[in-house]
Amino acid sequence: MNELLEKLSRCVELGKTDLLSPYPPDMKGQDGADELAKKALEEGIRPDEILEKSLIPAMEIVGDKFSRKQIYVPQMLMAAKAMNSAMKHLKPYFQSGEAKRKGKFIIGTVAGDLHDIGKNLVSMMIEGGGWEVIDLGVDVGSDKFLRTIEENPGAVVGLSALLTTTMENMRTTVTAIRERYPDAKVLVGGAPVTMEYCNKIGADFYSPDPQGAVNYLKQLAT
Amino acid sequence: MTNARFQYRFSDLNLNITQIESFMGYKDGESHETVTELLSGILAEAEEICDIRAEYHIWPVASFNDSEKSLSLDHHTFNIGRIIYGQMKRSGSVALFLCTAGREIGSKSRKEMREGDLLKGYLYDVVGSEIVEAAADLMQESLEASVAGEKRRITNRYSPGYCGWDVAEQHKLFRLIPYNFCGIRLTPSALMDPVKSVSGFIGIGEKVKRLPYTCSLCDMKDCIYRRGRR
């Protein structure tokens, strides 16, 4: 792999956002993901190559380490921040169509529920997996999900809930999506959600951690 | 009915960075420089931004229903589930408690997240959770001391949403406590406002006991508390 892409990958994995980021100590004073992504584009490396060969592998390592409890939520958030600082240079190319992402992913915390940490983690990991994420925020009703699917045909949908009370609103939303878009893929997650519940409400996939969702989307995209 | 009301200072809680890092999953020696630095700043700020309060009201248990795993207090029946029922069934009375870290720490967390600093937002959230749990520990110790003179003991504390007790039962619990108790209100989906608040039951009686942490009894395998205290 190109040395620059390798360095960028390492910065994302370790959460080295930019030149000013003090962490990790042995990289203090060195360029971070922000500067390296810019430099890679200036050197003529294609944006989708930066995404595929550097950012996605870095986030895969992060997701895998998190699943194996080798790192914890703070390091995952730091990695995601570094990835975002690189992505901001790539976004204009995705918007112009010059480079392509793997697909669109619509995510939201279901109606009545205001918790967003889990949802944000999944969003960031999926964005790091090369998908365009449309984050609808918290307390999202079925109508808003349906409208967004209509505006983004073929998008995969992710529903999050932290409470057993609001988890029931997942069923309402999944049912509404199934009625209007029977082929739409729907992922569910959150502390009280289980595979059994996922099957019961007719959702397509459940994962207890963000990397599981990333891996599922990876399968869908191939 | 007996009541007690507490106001705590942040320094009363004796919270330190290691405890908070341990809650997030870090084992001894694994701490992360950036995380430690940010936590140190948030803890220094906590005295100023937290309004830590707790209250309990003690109600006699009117009846137990063994087949439904429920107990009744003042004509309100609580379906507390198998796990909690097993711990509570010898209680003569129950302390209904509420405890909060106040509104500001939750607001700070949301603000940081909205502005894109997800790490700082997350850390405020975790510190808020630890503050409210530590305050609930102090309140529980006071309750334990107050009943010890009558040769009574207490159970662990149990909250709706954990150990199989449906979080919707929070609405029943709030019907039994005075309006604006601790300044906490409940949303229709049973979320408390301020978000950094806890509520629940503590059983009291001569034949009850407090157990070591009871995660192994619970069905919620991916619970954040289980992960942290493993």
Short mmCIF file of C-alpha atoms in Angstrom, two decimals:
data_model
loop_
_atom_site.label_atom_id
_atom_site.label_comp_id
_atom_site.label_asym_id
_atom_site.label_seq_id
_atom_site.Cartn_x
_atom_site.Cartn_y
_atom_site.Cartn_z
CA MET A 1 0.00 0.00 0.00
CA ASN A 2 1.06 3.58 -0.70
CA GLU A 3 3.03 4.91 2.28
CA LEU A 4 0.81 7.96 2.59
CA LEU A 5 -2.35 5.84 2.70
CA GLU A 6 -0.73 3.59 5.27
CA LYS A 7 0.07 6.58 7.47
CA LEU A 8 -3.47 7.94 7.05
CA SER A 9 -4.89 4.57 8.02
CA ARG A 10 -2.74 4.49 11.15
CA CYS A 11 -3.85 8.02 12.11
CA VAL A 12 -7.51 7.06 11.83
CA GLU A 13 -7.01 3.86 13.80
CA LEU A 14 -5.24 5.71 16.62
CA GLY A 15 -7.48 8.79 16.59
CA LYS A 16 -4.80 11.25 15.40
CA THR A 17 -7.14 13.86 13.94
CA ASP A 18 -4.72 16.57 12.86
CA LEU A 19 -1.33 18.15 13.39
CA LEU A 20 -2.44 19.68 16.69
CA SER A 21 -3.80 16.44 18.20
CA PRO A 22 -1.52 15.57 21.11
CA TYR A 23 -2.31 11.87 20.94
CA PRO A 24 -0.62 9.44 20.42
CA PRO A 25 2.46 10.98 22.09
CA ASP A 26 4.89 9.43 19.60
CA MET A 27 3.04 11.17 16.74
CA LYS A 28 2.98 14.57 18.43
CA GLY A 29 3.81 17.36 15.97
CA GLN A 30 3.17 15.11 12.96
CA ASP A 31 0.42 15.41 10.36
CA GLY A 32 -2.87 13.76 11.27
CA ALA A 33 -5.75 12.33 9.23
CA ASP A 34 -6.85 15.82 8.16
CA GLU A 35 -3.55 16.85 6.58
CA LEU A 36 -2.74 13.39 5.19
CA ALA A 37 -6.07 13.02 3.38
CA LYS A 38 -5.57 16.45 1.81
CA LYS A 39 -2.03 15.53 0.82
CA ALA A 40 -3.18 12.22 -0.70
CA LEU A 41 -5.67 14.04 -2.93
CA GLU A 42 -3.02 16.58 -3.91
CA GLU A 43 -0.75 13.71 -4.89
CA GLY A 44 -3.46 12.48 -7.25
CA ILE A 45 -4.69 9.48 -5.29
CA ARG A 46 -8.34 8.92 -6.17
CA PRO A 47 -10.87 9.61 -3.38
CA ASP A 48 -12.42 6.14 -3.62
CA GLU A 49 -8.94 4.62 -3.33
CA ILE A 50 -8.34 6.68 -0.16
CA LEU A 51 -11.65 5.45 1.20
CA GLU A 52 -11.22 1.80 0.19
CA LYS A 53 -7.54 1.32 0.92
CA SER A 54 -7.04 3.54 3.93
CA LEU A 55 -10.15 4.72 5.82
CA ILE A 56 -12.34 1.63 5.58
CA PRO A 57 -9.56 -0.80 6.65
CA ALA A 58 -8.69 1.50 9.57
CA MET A 59 -12.29 1.60 10.79
CA GLU A 60 -12.55 -2.18 10.34
CA ILE A 61 -9.60 -2.62 12.69
CA VAL A 62 -11.23 -0.22 15.18
CA GLY A 63 -14.59 -2.03 14.99
CA ASP A 64 -12.91 -5.38 15.38
CA LYS A 65 -10.85 -4.26 18.38
CA PHE A 66 -14.02 -2.87 19.98
CA SER A 67 -15.91 -6.12 19.42
CA ARG A 68 -13.03 -7.98 21.08
CA LYS A 69 -12.96 -5.41 23.94
CA GLN A 70 -9.39 -4.38 23.17
CA ILE A 71 -10.50 -0.75 22.95
CA TYR A 72 -13.50 1.05 24.42
CA VAL A 73 -16.03 3.65 23.33
CA PRO A 74 -13.72 6.70 23.80
CA GLN A 75 -11.08 5.32 21.42
CA MET A 76 -13.78 4.44 18.92
CA LEU A 77 -15.05 8.03 19.07
CA MET A 78 -11.52 9.37 18.63
CA ALA A 79 -11.00 7.17 15.58
CA ALA A 80 -14.32 8.30 14.15
CA LYS A 81 -13.36 11.94 14.68
CA ALA A 82 -10.08 11.36 12.81
CA MET A 83 -11.97 9.61 10.04
CA ASN A 84 -14.41 12.53 9.76
CA SER A 85 -11.53 14.95 9.43
CA ALA A 86 -10.27 12.93 6.46
CA MET A 87 -13.77 12.45 5.01
CA LYS A 88 -14.42 16.18 4.86
CA HIS A 89 -11.83 16.37 2.04
CA LEU A 90 -13.45 13.47 0.18
CA LYS A 91 -17.07 14.59 0.52
CA PRO A 92 -17.04 17.06 -2.41
CA TYR A 93 -16.00 14.19 -4.71
CA PHE A 94 -18.84 11.99 -3.44
CA GLN A 95 -21.32 14.84 -3.83
CA SER A 96 -20.21 15.55 -7.41
CA GLY A 97 -20.45 11.85 -8.29
CA GLU A 98 -16.75 11.67 -9.16
CA ALA A 99 -16.34 9.06 -6.45
CA LYS A 100 -18.95 6.61 -5.23
CA ARG A 101 -19.90 5.26 -1.84
CA LYS A 102 -21.32 1.82 -1.18
CA GLY A 103 -24.87 2.97 -0.62
CA LYS A 104 -27.07 5.01 1.69
CA PHE A 105 -27.91 4.18 5.26
CA ILE A 106 -30.76 5.91 7.07
CA ILE A 107 -30.53 5.77 10.86
CA GLY A 108 -32.57 7.12 13.76
CA THR A 109 -33.60 6.45 17.36
CA VAL A 110 -37.25 5.44 17.33
CA ALA A 111 -40.20 7.54 18.54
CA GLY A 112 -40.27 8.41 22.23
CA ASP A 113 -36.60 7.64 22.77
CA LEU A 114 -34.00 10.39 23.18
CA HIS A 115 -30.87 8.25 23.53
CA ASP A 116 -28.30 8.78 20.83
CA ILE A 117 -24.87 7.54 21.90
CA GLY A 118 -25.37 4.04 20.50
CA LYS A 119 -26.93 5.39 17.34
CA ASN A 120 -24.04 7.83 16.85
CA LEU A 121 -21.48 5.06 17.27
CA VAL A 122 -23.20 2.91 14.66
CA SER A 123 -23.51 5.92 12.31
CA MET A 124 -19.83 6.67 12.52
CA MET A 125 -18.74 3.11 12.00
CA ILE A 126 -21.02 2.71 9.00
CA GLU A 127 -19.80 5.96 7.49
CA GLY A 128 -16.30 4.64 8.07
CA GLY A 129 -17.39 1.52 6.19
CA GLY A 130 -17.88 3.64 3.08
CA TRP A 131 -21.63 4.35 3.29
CA GLU A 132 -23.40 7.68 3.13
CA VAL A 133 -25.25 8.04 6.42
CA ILE A 134 -28.48 10.00 6.73
CA ASP A 135 -28.91 10.52 10.46
CA LEU A 136 -32.48 11.47 11.37
CA GLY A 137 -31.62 12.04 15.03
CA VAL A 138 -33.68 10.92 18.03
CA ASP A 139 -37.42 10.49 18.65
CA VAL A 140 -38.05 9.65 14.98
CA GLY A 141 -41.56 8.54 14.02
CA SER A 142 -42.44 6.05 11.27
CA ASP A 143 -43.57 8.83 8.88
CA LYS A 144 -40.15 10.44 8.89
CA PHE A 145 -38.46 7.10 8.17
CA LEU A 146 -40.91 6.46 5.30
CA ARG A 147 -40.39 9.93 3.80
CA THR A 148 -36.62 9.51 3.92
CA ILE A 149 -36.78 6.07 2.28
CA GLU A 150 -38.95 7.59 -0.46
CA GLU A 151 -36.35 10.29 -1.04
CA ASN A 152 -33.51 7.74 -1.01
CA PRO A 153 -34.67 4.61 -2.86
CA GLY A 154 -32.73 1.48 -2.01
CA ALA A 155 -31.34 2.88 1.24
CA VAL A 156 -30.82 0.49 4.14
CA VAL A 157 -32.51 1.52 7.40
CA GLY A 158 -31.21 1.28 10.97
CA LEU A 159 -33.45 1.66 14.04
CA SER A 160 -32.11 2.22 17.54
CA ALA A 161 -33.80 2.09 20.97
CA LEU A 162 -32.50 2.00 24.52
CA LEU A 163 -35.72 1.45 26.46
CA THR A 164 -38.03 -1.53 26.57
CA THR A 165 -40.95 0.90 26.25
CA THR A 166 -39.67 2.56 23.11
CA MET A 167 -38.40 -0.72 21.67
CA GLU A 168 -42.05 -1.47 20.90
CA ASN A 169 -42.04 1.54 18.55
CA MET A 170 -39.48 -0.36 16.49
CA ARG A 171 -42.19 -2.87 15.69
CA THR A 172 -44.52 -0.06 14.53
CA THR A 173 -41.82 1.41 12.30
CA VAL A 174 -40.71 -1.94 10.89
CA THR A 175 -44.34 -2.80 10.09
CA ALA A 176 -44.86 0.56 8.36
CA ILE A 177 -41.67 0.13 6.32
CA ARG A 178 -42.60 -3.46 5.38
CA GLU A 179 -46.05 -2.36 4.16
CA ARG A 180 -44.74 0.33 1.86
CA TYR A 181 -41.24 -0.96 1.03
CA PRO A 182 -41.28 -4.76 1.44
CA ASP A 183 -37.77 -5.13 0.02
CA ALA A 184 -36.12 -2.51 2.24
CA LYS A 185 -33.48 -3.93 4.55
CA VAL A 186 -33.99 -2.96 8.19
CA LEU A 187 -31.38 -3.33 10.96
CA VAL A 188 -32.24 -2.98 14.64
CA GLY A 189 -30.07 -2.45 17.70
CA GLY A 190 -29.91 -1.12 21.25
CA ALA A 191 -29.44 -2.48 24.76
CA PRO A 192 -32.80 -4.27 25.18
CA VAL A 193 -32.95 -5.60 21.58
CA THR A 194 -32.17 -9.24 20.86
CA MET A 195 -32.02 -11.45 17.77
CA GLU A 196 -35.24 -13.07 18.94
CA TYR A 197 -36.97 -9.67 19.06
CA CYS A 198 -35.52 -8.76 15.66
CA ASN A 199 -37.05 -11.89 14.15
CA LYS A 200 -40.34 -11.36 15.97
CA ILE A 201 -40.88 -7.88 14.53
CA GLY A 202 -39.75 -8.84 11.03
CA ALA A 203 -36.51 -6.85 10.90
CA ASP A 204 -33.66 -8.22 8.79
CA PHE A 205 -30.67 -7.99 11.07
CA TYR A 206 -29.61 -7.42 14.67
CA SER A 207 -26.12 -6.93 16.03
CA PRO A 208 -25.04 -6.28 19.61
CA ASP A 209 -22.16 -4.11 18.40
CA PRO A 210 -21.53 -1.62 15.57
CA GLN A 211 -19.05 -3.80 13.68
CA GLY A 212 -21.73 -6.46 13.18
CA ALA A 213 -23.84 -3.88 11.35
CA VAL A 214 -20.85 -2.82 9.24
CA ASN A 215 -20.15 -6.45 8.30
CA TYR A 216 -23.80 -7.02 7.36
CA LEU A 217 -23.80 -3.94 5.11
CA LYS A 218 -20.54 -5.10 3.56
CA GLN A 219 -22.27 -8.35 2.55
CA LEU A 220 -25.21 -6.41 1.10
CA ALA A 221 -22.89 -4.25 -0.98
CA THR A 222 -21.01 -7.16 -2.57
CA MET B 1 -44.82 6.76 55.52
CA THR B 2 -41.26 7.94 56.27
CA ASN B 3 -39.38 10.38 54.09
CA ALA B 4 -35.79 11.51 53.86
CA ARG B 5 -34.25 14.11 51.63
CA PHE B 6 -30.56 14.62 50.79
CA GLN B 7 -28.48 17.21 49.01
CA TYR B 8 -24.90 16.17 48.23
CA ARG B 9 -21.81 18.04 47.15
CA PHE B 10 -19.76 16.48 44.39
CA SER B 11 -16.86 16.06 46.83
CA ASP B 12 -19.12 13.90 49.08
CA LEU B 13 -19.16 11.26 46.38
CA ASN B 14 -15.41 10.56 46.35
CA LEU B 15 -15.45 9.84 42.65
CA ASN B 16 -12.16 9.51 40.88
CA ILE B 17 -10.93 9.09 37.32
CA THR B 18 -9.98 5.44 37.79
CA GLN B 19 -13.55 4.53 38.81
CA ILE B 20 -14.98 6.29 35.78
CA GLU B 21 -12.47 4.71 33.42
CA SER B 22 -13.30 1.36 34.93
CA PHE B 23 -17.01 1.97 34.23
CA MET B 24 -16.09 2.53 30.57
CA GLY B 25 -14.30 -0.83 30.51
CA TYR B 26 -10.67 0.18 31.06
CA LYS B 27 -8.75 -2.15 33.31
CA ASP B 28 -5.94 -0.98 35.62
CA GLY B 29 -3.06 0.43 33.60
CA GLU B 30 -5.08 0.61 30.37
CA SER B 31 -6.15 4.23 30.72
CA HIS B 32 -5.87 6.51 27.72
CA GLU B 33 -4.02 9.81 28.03
CA THR B 34 -6.59 11.94 26.19
CA VAL B 35 -9.52 10.36 28.03
CA THR B 36 -7.83 10.84 31.41
CA GLU B 37 -7.11 14.49 30.62
CA LEU B 38 -10.67 15.22 29.51
CA LEU B 39 -12.14 13.41 32.51
CA SER B 40 -9.93 15.40 34.84
CA GLY B 41 -11.38 18.64 33.40
CA ILE B 42 -14.97 17.39 33.64
CA LEU B 43 -14.54 16.25 37.25
CA ALA B 44 -13.08 19.65 38.15
CA GLU B 45 -16.16 21.26 36.63
CA ALA B 46 -18.63 18.84 38.22
CA GLU B 47 -18.84 20.62 41.60
CA GLU B 48 -20.12 23.70 39.81
CA ILE B 49 -22.52 22.14 37.34
CA CYS B 50 -24.15 19.37 39.39
CA ASP B 51 -27.21 19.70 41.59
CA ILE B 52 -27.10 16.34 43.34
CA ARG B 53 -30.22 15.40 45.25
CA ALA B 54 -31.88 12.24 46.52
CA GLU B 55 -35.10 11.37 48.33
CA TYR B 56 -36.87 8.27 49.53
CA HIS B 57 -40.32 7.54 50.83
CA ILE B 58 -41.01 4.33 52.71
CA TRP B 59 -44.28 2.48 52.09
CA PRO B 60 -45.50 -0.68 53.81
CA VAL B 61 -45.99 -3.60 51.43
CA ALA B 62 -49.73 -4.25 51.17
CA SER B 63 -49.39 -7.65 49.51
CA PHE B 64 -47.21 -9.98 47.42
CA ASN B 65 -48.47 -12.09 44.53
CA ASP B 66 -46.18 -15.05 44.09
CA SER B 67 -47.67 -16.31 40.82
CA GLU B 68 -47.53 -12.89 39.14
CA LYS B 69 -44.23 -11.90 40.77
CA SER B 70 -45.76 -8.61 41.84
CA LEU B 71 -46.11 -6.54 44.98
CA SER B 72 -48.64 -3.92 45.94
CA LEU B 73 -48.06 -0.61 47.68
CA ASP B 74 -51.03 1.60 48.50
CA HIS B 75 -53.36 -0.02 45.89
CA HIS B 76 -50.68 0.13 43.17
CA THR B 77 -49.44 -3.22 41.87
CA PHE B 78 -45.90 -3.43 40.55
CA ASN B 79 -44.98 -6.34 38.26
CA ILE B 80 -41.34 -6.43 39.20
CA GLY B 81 -40.45 -9.70 37.49
CA ARG B 82 -38.93 -12.92 38.73
CA ILE B 83 -35.44 -11.66 39.59
CA ILE B 84 -36.42 -8.64 41.68
CA TYR B 85 -39.41 -10.42 43.22
CA GLY B 86 -37.04 -13.09 44.55
CA GLN B 87 -35.03 -10.42 46.36
CA MET B 88 -37.99 -8.35 47.59
CA LYS B 89 -40.51 -10.97 48.69
CA ARG B 90 -39.51 -10.95 52.35
CA SER B 91 -39.65 -7.15 52.64
CA GLY B 92 -42.06 -5.60 55.11
CA SER B 93 -41.79 -2.21 53.47
CA VAL B 94 -40.25 -0.62 50.42
CA ALA B 95 -38.32 2.61 50.00
CA LEU B 96 -39.23 4.35 46.75
CA PHE B 97 -36.25 6.44 45.81
CA LEU B 98 -35.28 9.05 43.30
CA CYS B 99 -31.86 10.55 42.81
CA THR B 100 -30.50 13.06 40.31
CA ALA B 101 -27.25 14.72 39.26
CA GLY B 102 -29.26 17.72 38.05
CA ARG B 103 -29.99 19.05 34.61
CA GLU B 104 -26.76 20.73 33.56
CA ILE B 105 -24.44 17.77 33.16
CA GLY B 106 -26.89 16.11 30.75
CA SER B 107 -27.29 19.38 28.86
CA LYS B 108 -23.52 19.73 28.56
CA SER B 109 -23.31 16.22 27.14
CA ARG B 110 -25.96 16.97 24.51
CA LYS B 111 -24.39 20.31 23.62
CA GLU B 112 -20.95 18.76 23.01
CA MET B 113 -22.48 16.03 20.89
CA ARG B 114 -24.55 18.51 18.89
CA GLU B 115 -21.42 20.52 18.25
CA GLY B 116 -19.57 17.44 17.02
CA ASP B 117 -17.35 16.64 20.01
CA LEU B 118 -18.77 13.19 20.54
CA LEU B 119 -15.98 12.08 22.85
CA LYS B 120 -16.47 14.95 25.28
CA GLY B 121 -20.25 14.53 25.05
CA TYR B 122 -19.90 10.85 25.86
CA LEU B 123 -17.59 11.56 28.81
CA TYR B 124 -20.03 14.09 30.30
CA ASP B 125 -22.71 11.43 29.94
CA VAL B 126 -20.62 8.78 31.69
CA VAL B 127 -19.60 11.14 34.51
CA GLY B 128 -23.29 12.09 34.97
CA SER B 129 -24.22 8.41 35.26
CA GLU B 130 -21.47 7.74 37.77
CA ILE B 131 -22.45 10.78 39.85
CA VAL B 132 -26.05 9.72 40.11
CA GLU B 133 -25.09 6.13 40.98
CA ALA B 134 -22.60 7.29 43.63
CA ALA B 135 -25.22 9.60 45.14
CA ALA B 136 -27.72 6.73 45.17
CA ASP B 137 -25.08 4.65 47.00
CA LEU B 138 -24.86 7.33 49.72
CA MET B 139 -28.63 7.56 50.00
CA GLN B 140 -28.82 3.78 50.26
CA GLU B 141 -26.19 3.76 53.03
CA SER B 142 -28.23 6.34 54.96
CA LEU B 143 -31.35 4.22 54.59
CA GLU B 144 -29.45 1.13 55.71
CA ALA B 145 -28.14 2.96 58.79
CA SER B 146 -31.58 4.34 59.67
CA VAL B 147 -33.26 0.91 59.69
CA ALA B 148 -30.36 -0.95 61.31
CA GLY B 149 -31.39 0.32 64.76
CA GLU B 150 -34.73 -1.47 64.34
CA LYS B 151 -32.87 -4.69 63.45
CA ARG B 152 -34.03 -4.41 59.87
CA ARG B 153 -31.92 -4.74 56.73
CA ILE B 154 -32.25 -3.64 53.14
CA THR B 155 -32.04 -5.25 49.70
CA ASN B 156 -30.07 -3.99 46.70
CA ARG B 157 -31.73 -1.16 44.81
CA TYR B 158 -33.70 -2.05 41.72
CA SER B 159 -34.90 0.23 38.94
CA PRO B 160 -37.56 -0.11 36.25
CA GLY B 161 -35.83 -1.11 33.02
CA TYR B 162 -33.36 -3.48 34.72
CA CYS B 163 -33.46 -7.12 35.83
CA GLY B 164 -36.66 -7.75 33.88
CA TRP B 165 -38.72 -4.94 35.47
CA ASP B 166 -40.48 -3.16 32.62
CA VAL B 167 -39.43 0.48 32.39
CA ALA B 168 -43.10 1.42 31.73
CA GLU B 169 -43.75 0.65 35.41
CA GLN B 170 -41.91 3.90 36.09
CA HIS B 171 -45.27 5.62 35.57
CA LYS B 172 -46.80 3.69 38.49
CA LEU B 173 -43.80 4.52 40.65
CA PHE B 174 -44.18 8.22 39.92
CA ARG B 175 -47.88 8.05 40.91
CA LEU B 176 -46.76 7.13 44.42
CA ILE B 177 -44.33 9.97 44.91
CA PRO B 178 -45.02 13.67 45.38
CA TYR B 179 -45.10 15.86 42.29
CA ASN B 180 -41.70 17.29 41.36
CA PHE B 181 -40.00 14.91 43.80
CA CYS B 182 -36.28 15.82 43.56
CA GLY B 183 -37.22 18.05 40.60
CA ILE B 184 -37.59 14.95 38.40
CA ARG B 185 -40.37 14.54 35.85
CA LEU B 186 -41.30 11.67 33.61
CA THR B 187 -41.85 11.70 29.85
CA PRO B 188 -44.62 9.56 28.26
CA SER B 189 -41.96 7.02 27.21
CA ALA B 190 -40.84 6.71 30.86
CA LEU B 191 -37.64 8.70 30.44
CA MET B 192 -36.71 10.85 33.40
CA ASP B 193 -35.92 14.54 33.05
CA PRO B 194 -33.18 15.40 34.05
CA VAL B 195 -31.77 12.42 32.18
CA LYS B 196 -29.08 11.79 34.77
CA SER B 197 -31.53 10.46 37.36
CA VAL B 198 -32.33 7.07 38.83
CA SER B 199 -35.48 5.74 40.47
CA GLY B 200 -36.58 2.48 42.00
CA PHE B 201 -37.25 0.30 45.02
CA ILE B 202 -35.20 -0.85 47.98
CA GLY B 203 -36.79 -3.59 50.07
CA ILE B 204 -36.66 -3.31 53.89
CA GLY B 205 -37.24 -6.10 56.40
CA GLU B 206 -35.77 -8.41 58.98
CA LYS B 207 -35.33 -11.27 56.53
CA VAL B 208 -33.98 -9.51 53.48
CA LYS B 209 -30.33 -9.10 52.50
CA ARG B 210 -28.11 -7.05 50.23
CA LEU B 211 -26.28 -9.16 47.67
CA PRO B 212 -22.98 -8.57 45.91
CA TYR B 213 -23.53 -7.06 42.45
CA THR B 214 -26.28 -9.10 40.78
CA CYS B 215 -25.46 -8.89 37.05
CA SER B 216 -25.37 -12.64 36.70
CA LEU B 217 -29.07 -12.76 37.62
CA CYS B 218 -30.10 -10.38 34.84
CA ASP B 219 -31.15 -11.29 31.29
CA MET B 220 -29.83 -8.07 29.70
CA LYS B 221 -26.58 -9.45 28.36
CA ASP B 222 -25.45 -6.30 26.51
CA CYS B 223 -26.24 -3.86 29.34
CA ILE B 224 -23.59 -1.13 29.64
CA TYR B 225 -23.39 -1.64 33.40
CA ARG B 226 -22.63 -5.34 32.94
CA ARG B 227 -19.87 -4.54 30.46
CA GLY B 228 -18.25 -2.04 32.79
CA ARG B 229 -18.36 -4.12 35.93
CA ARG B 230 -17.38 -7.43 34.45
#
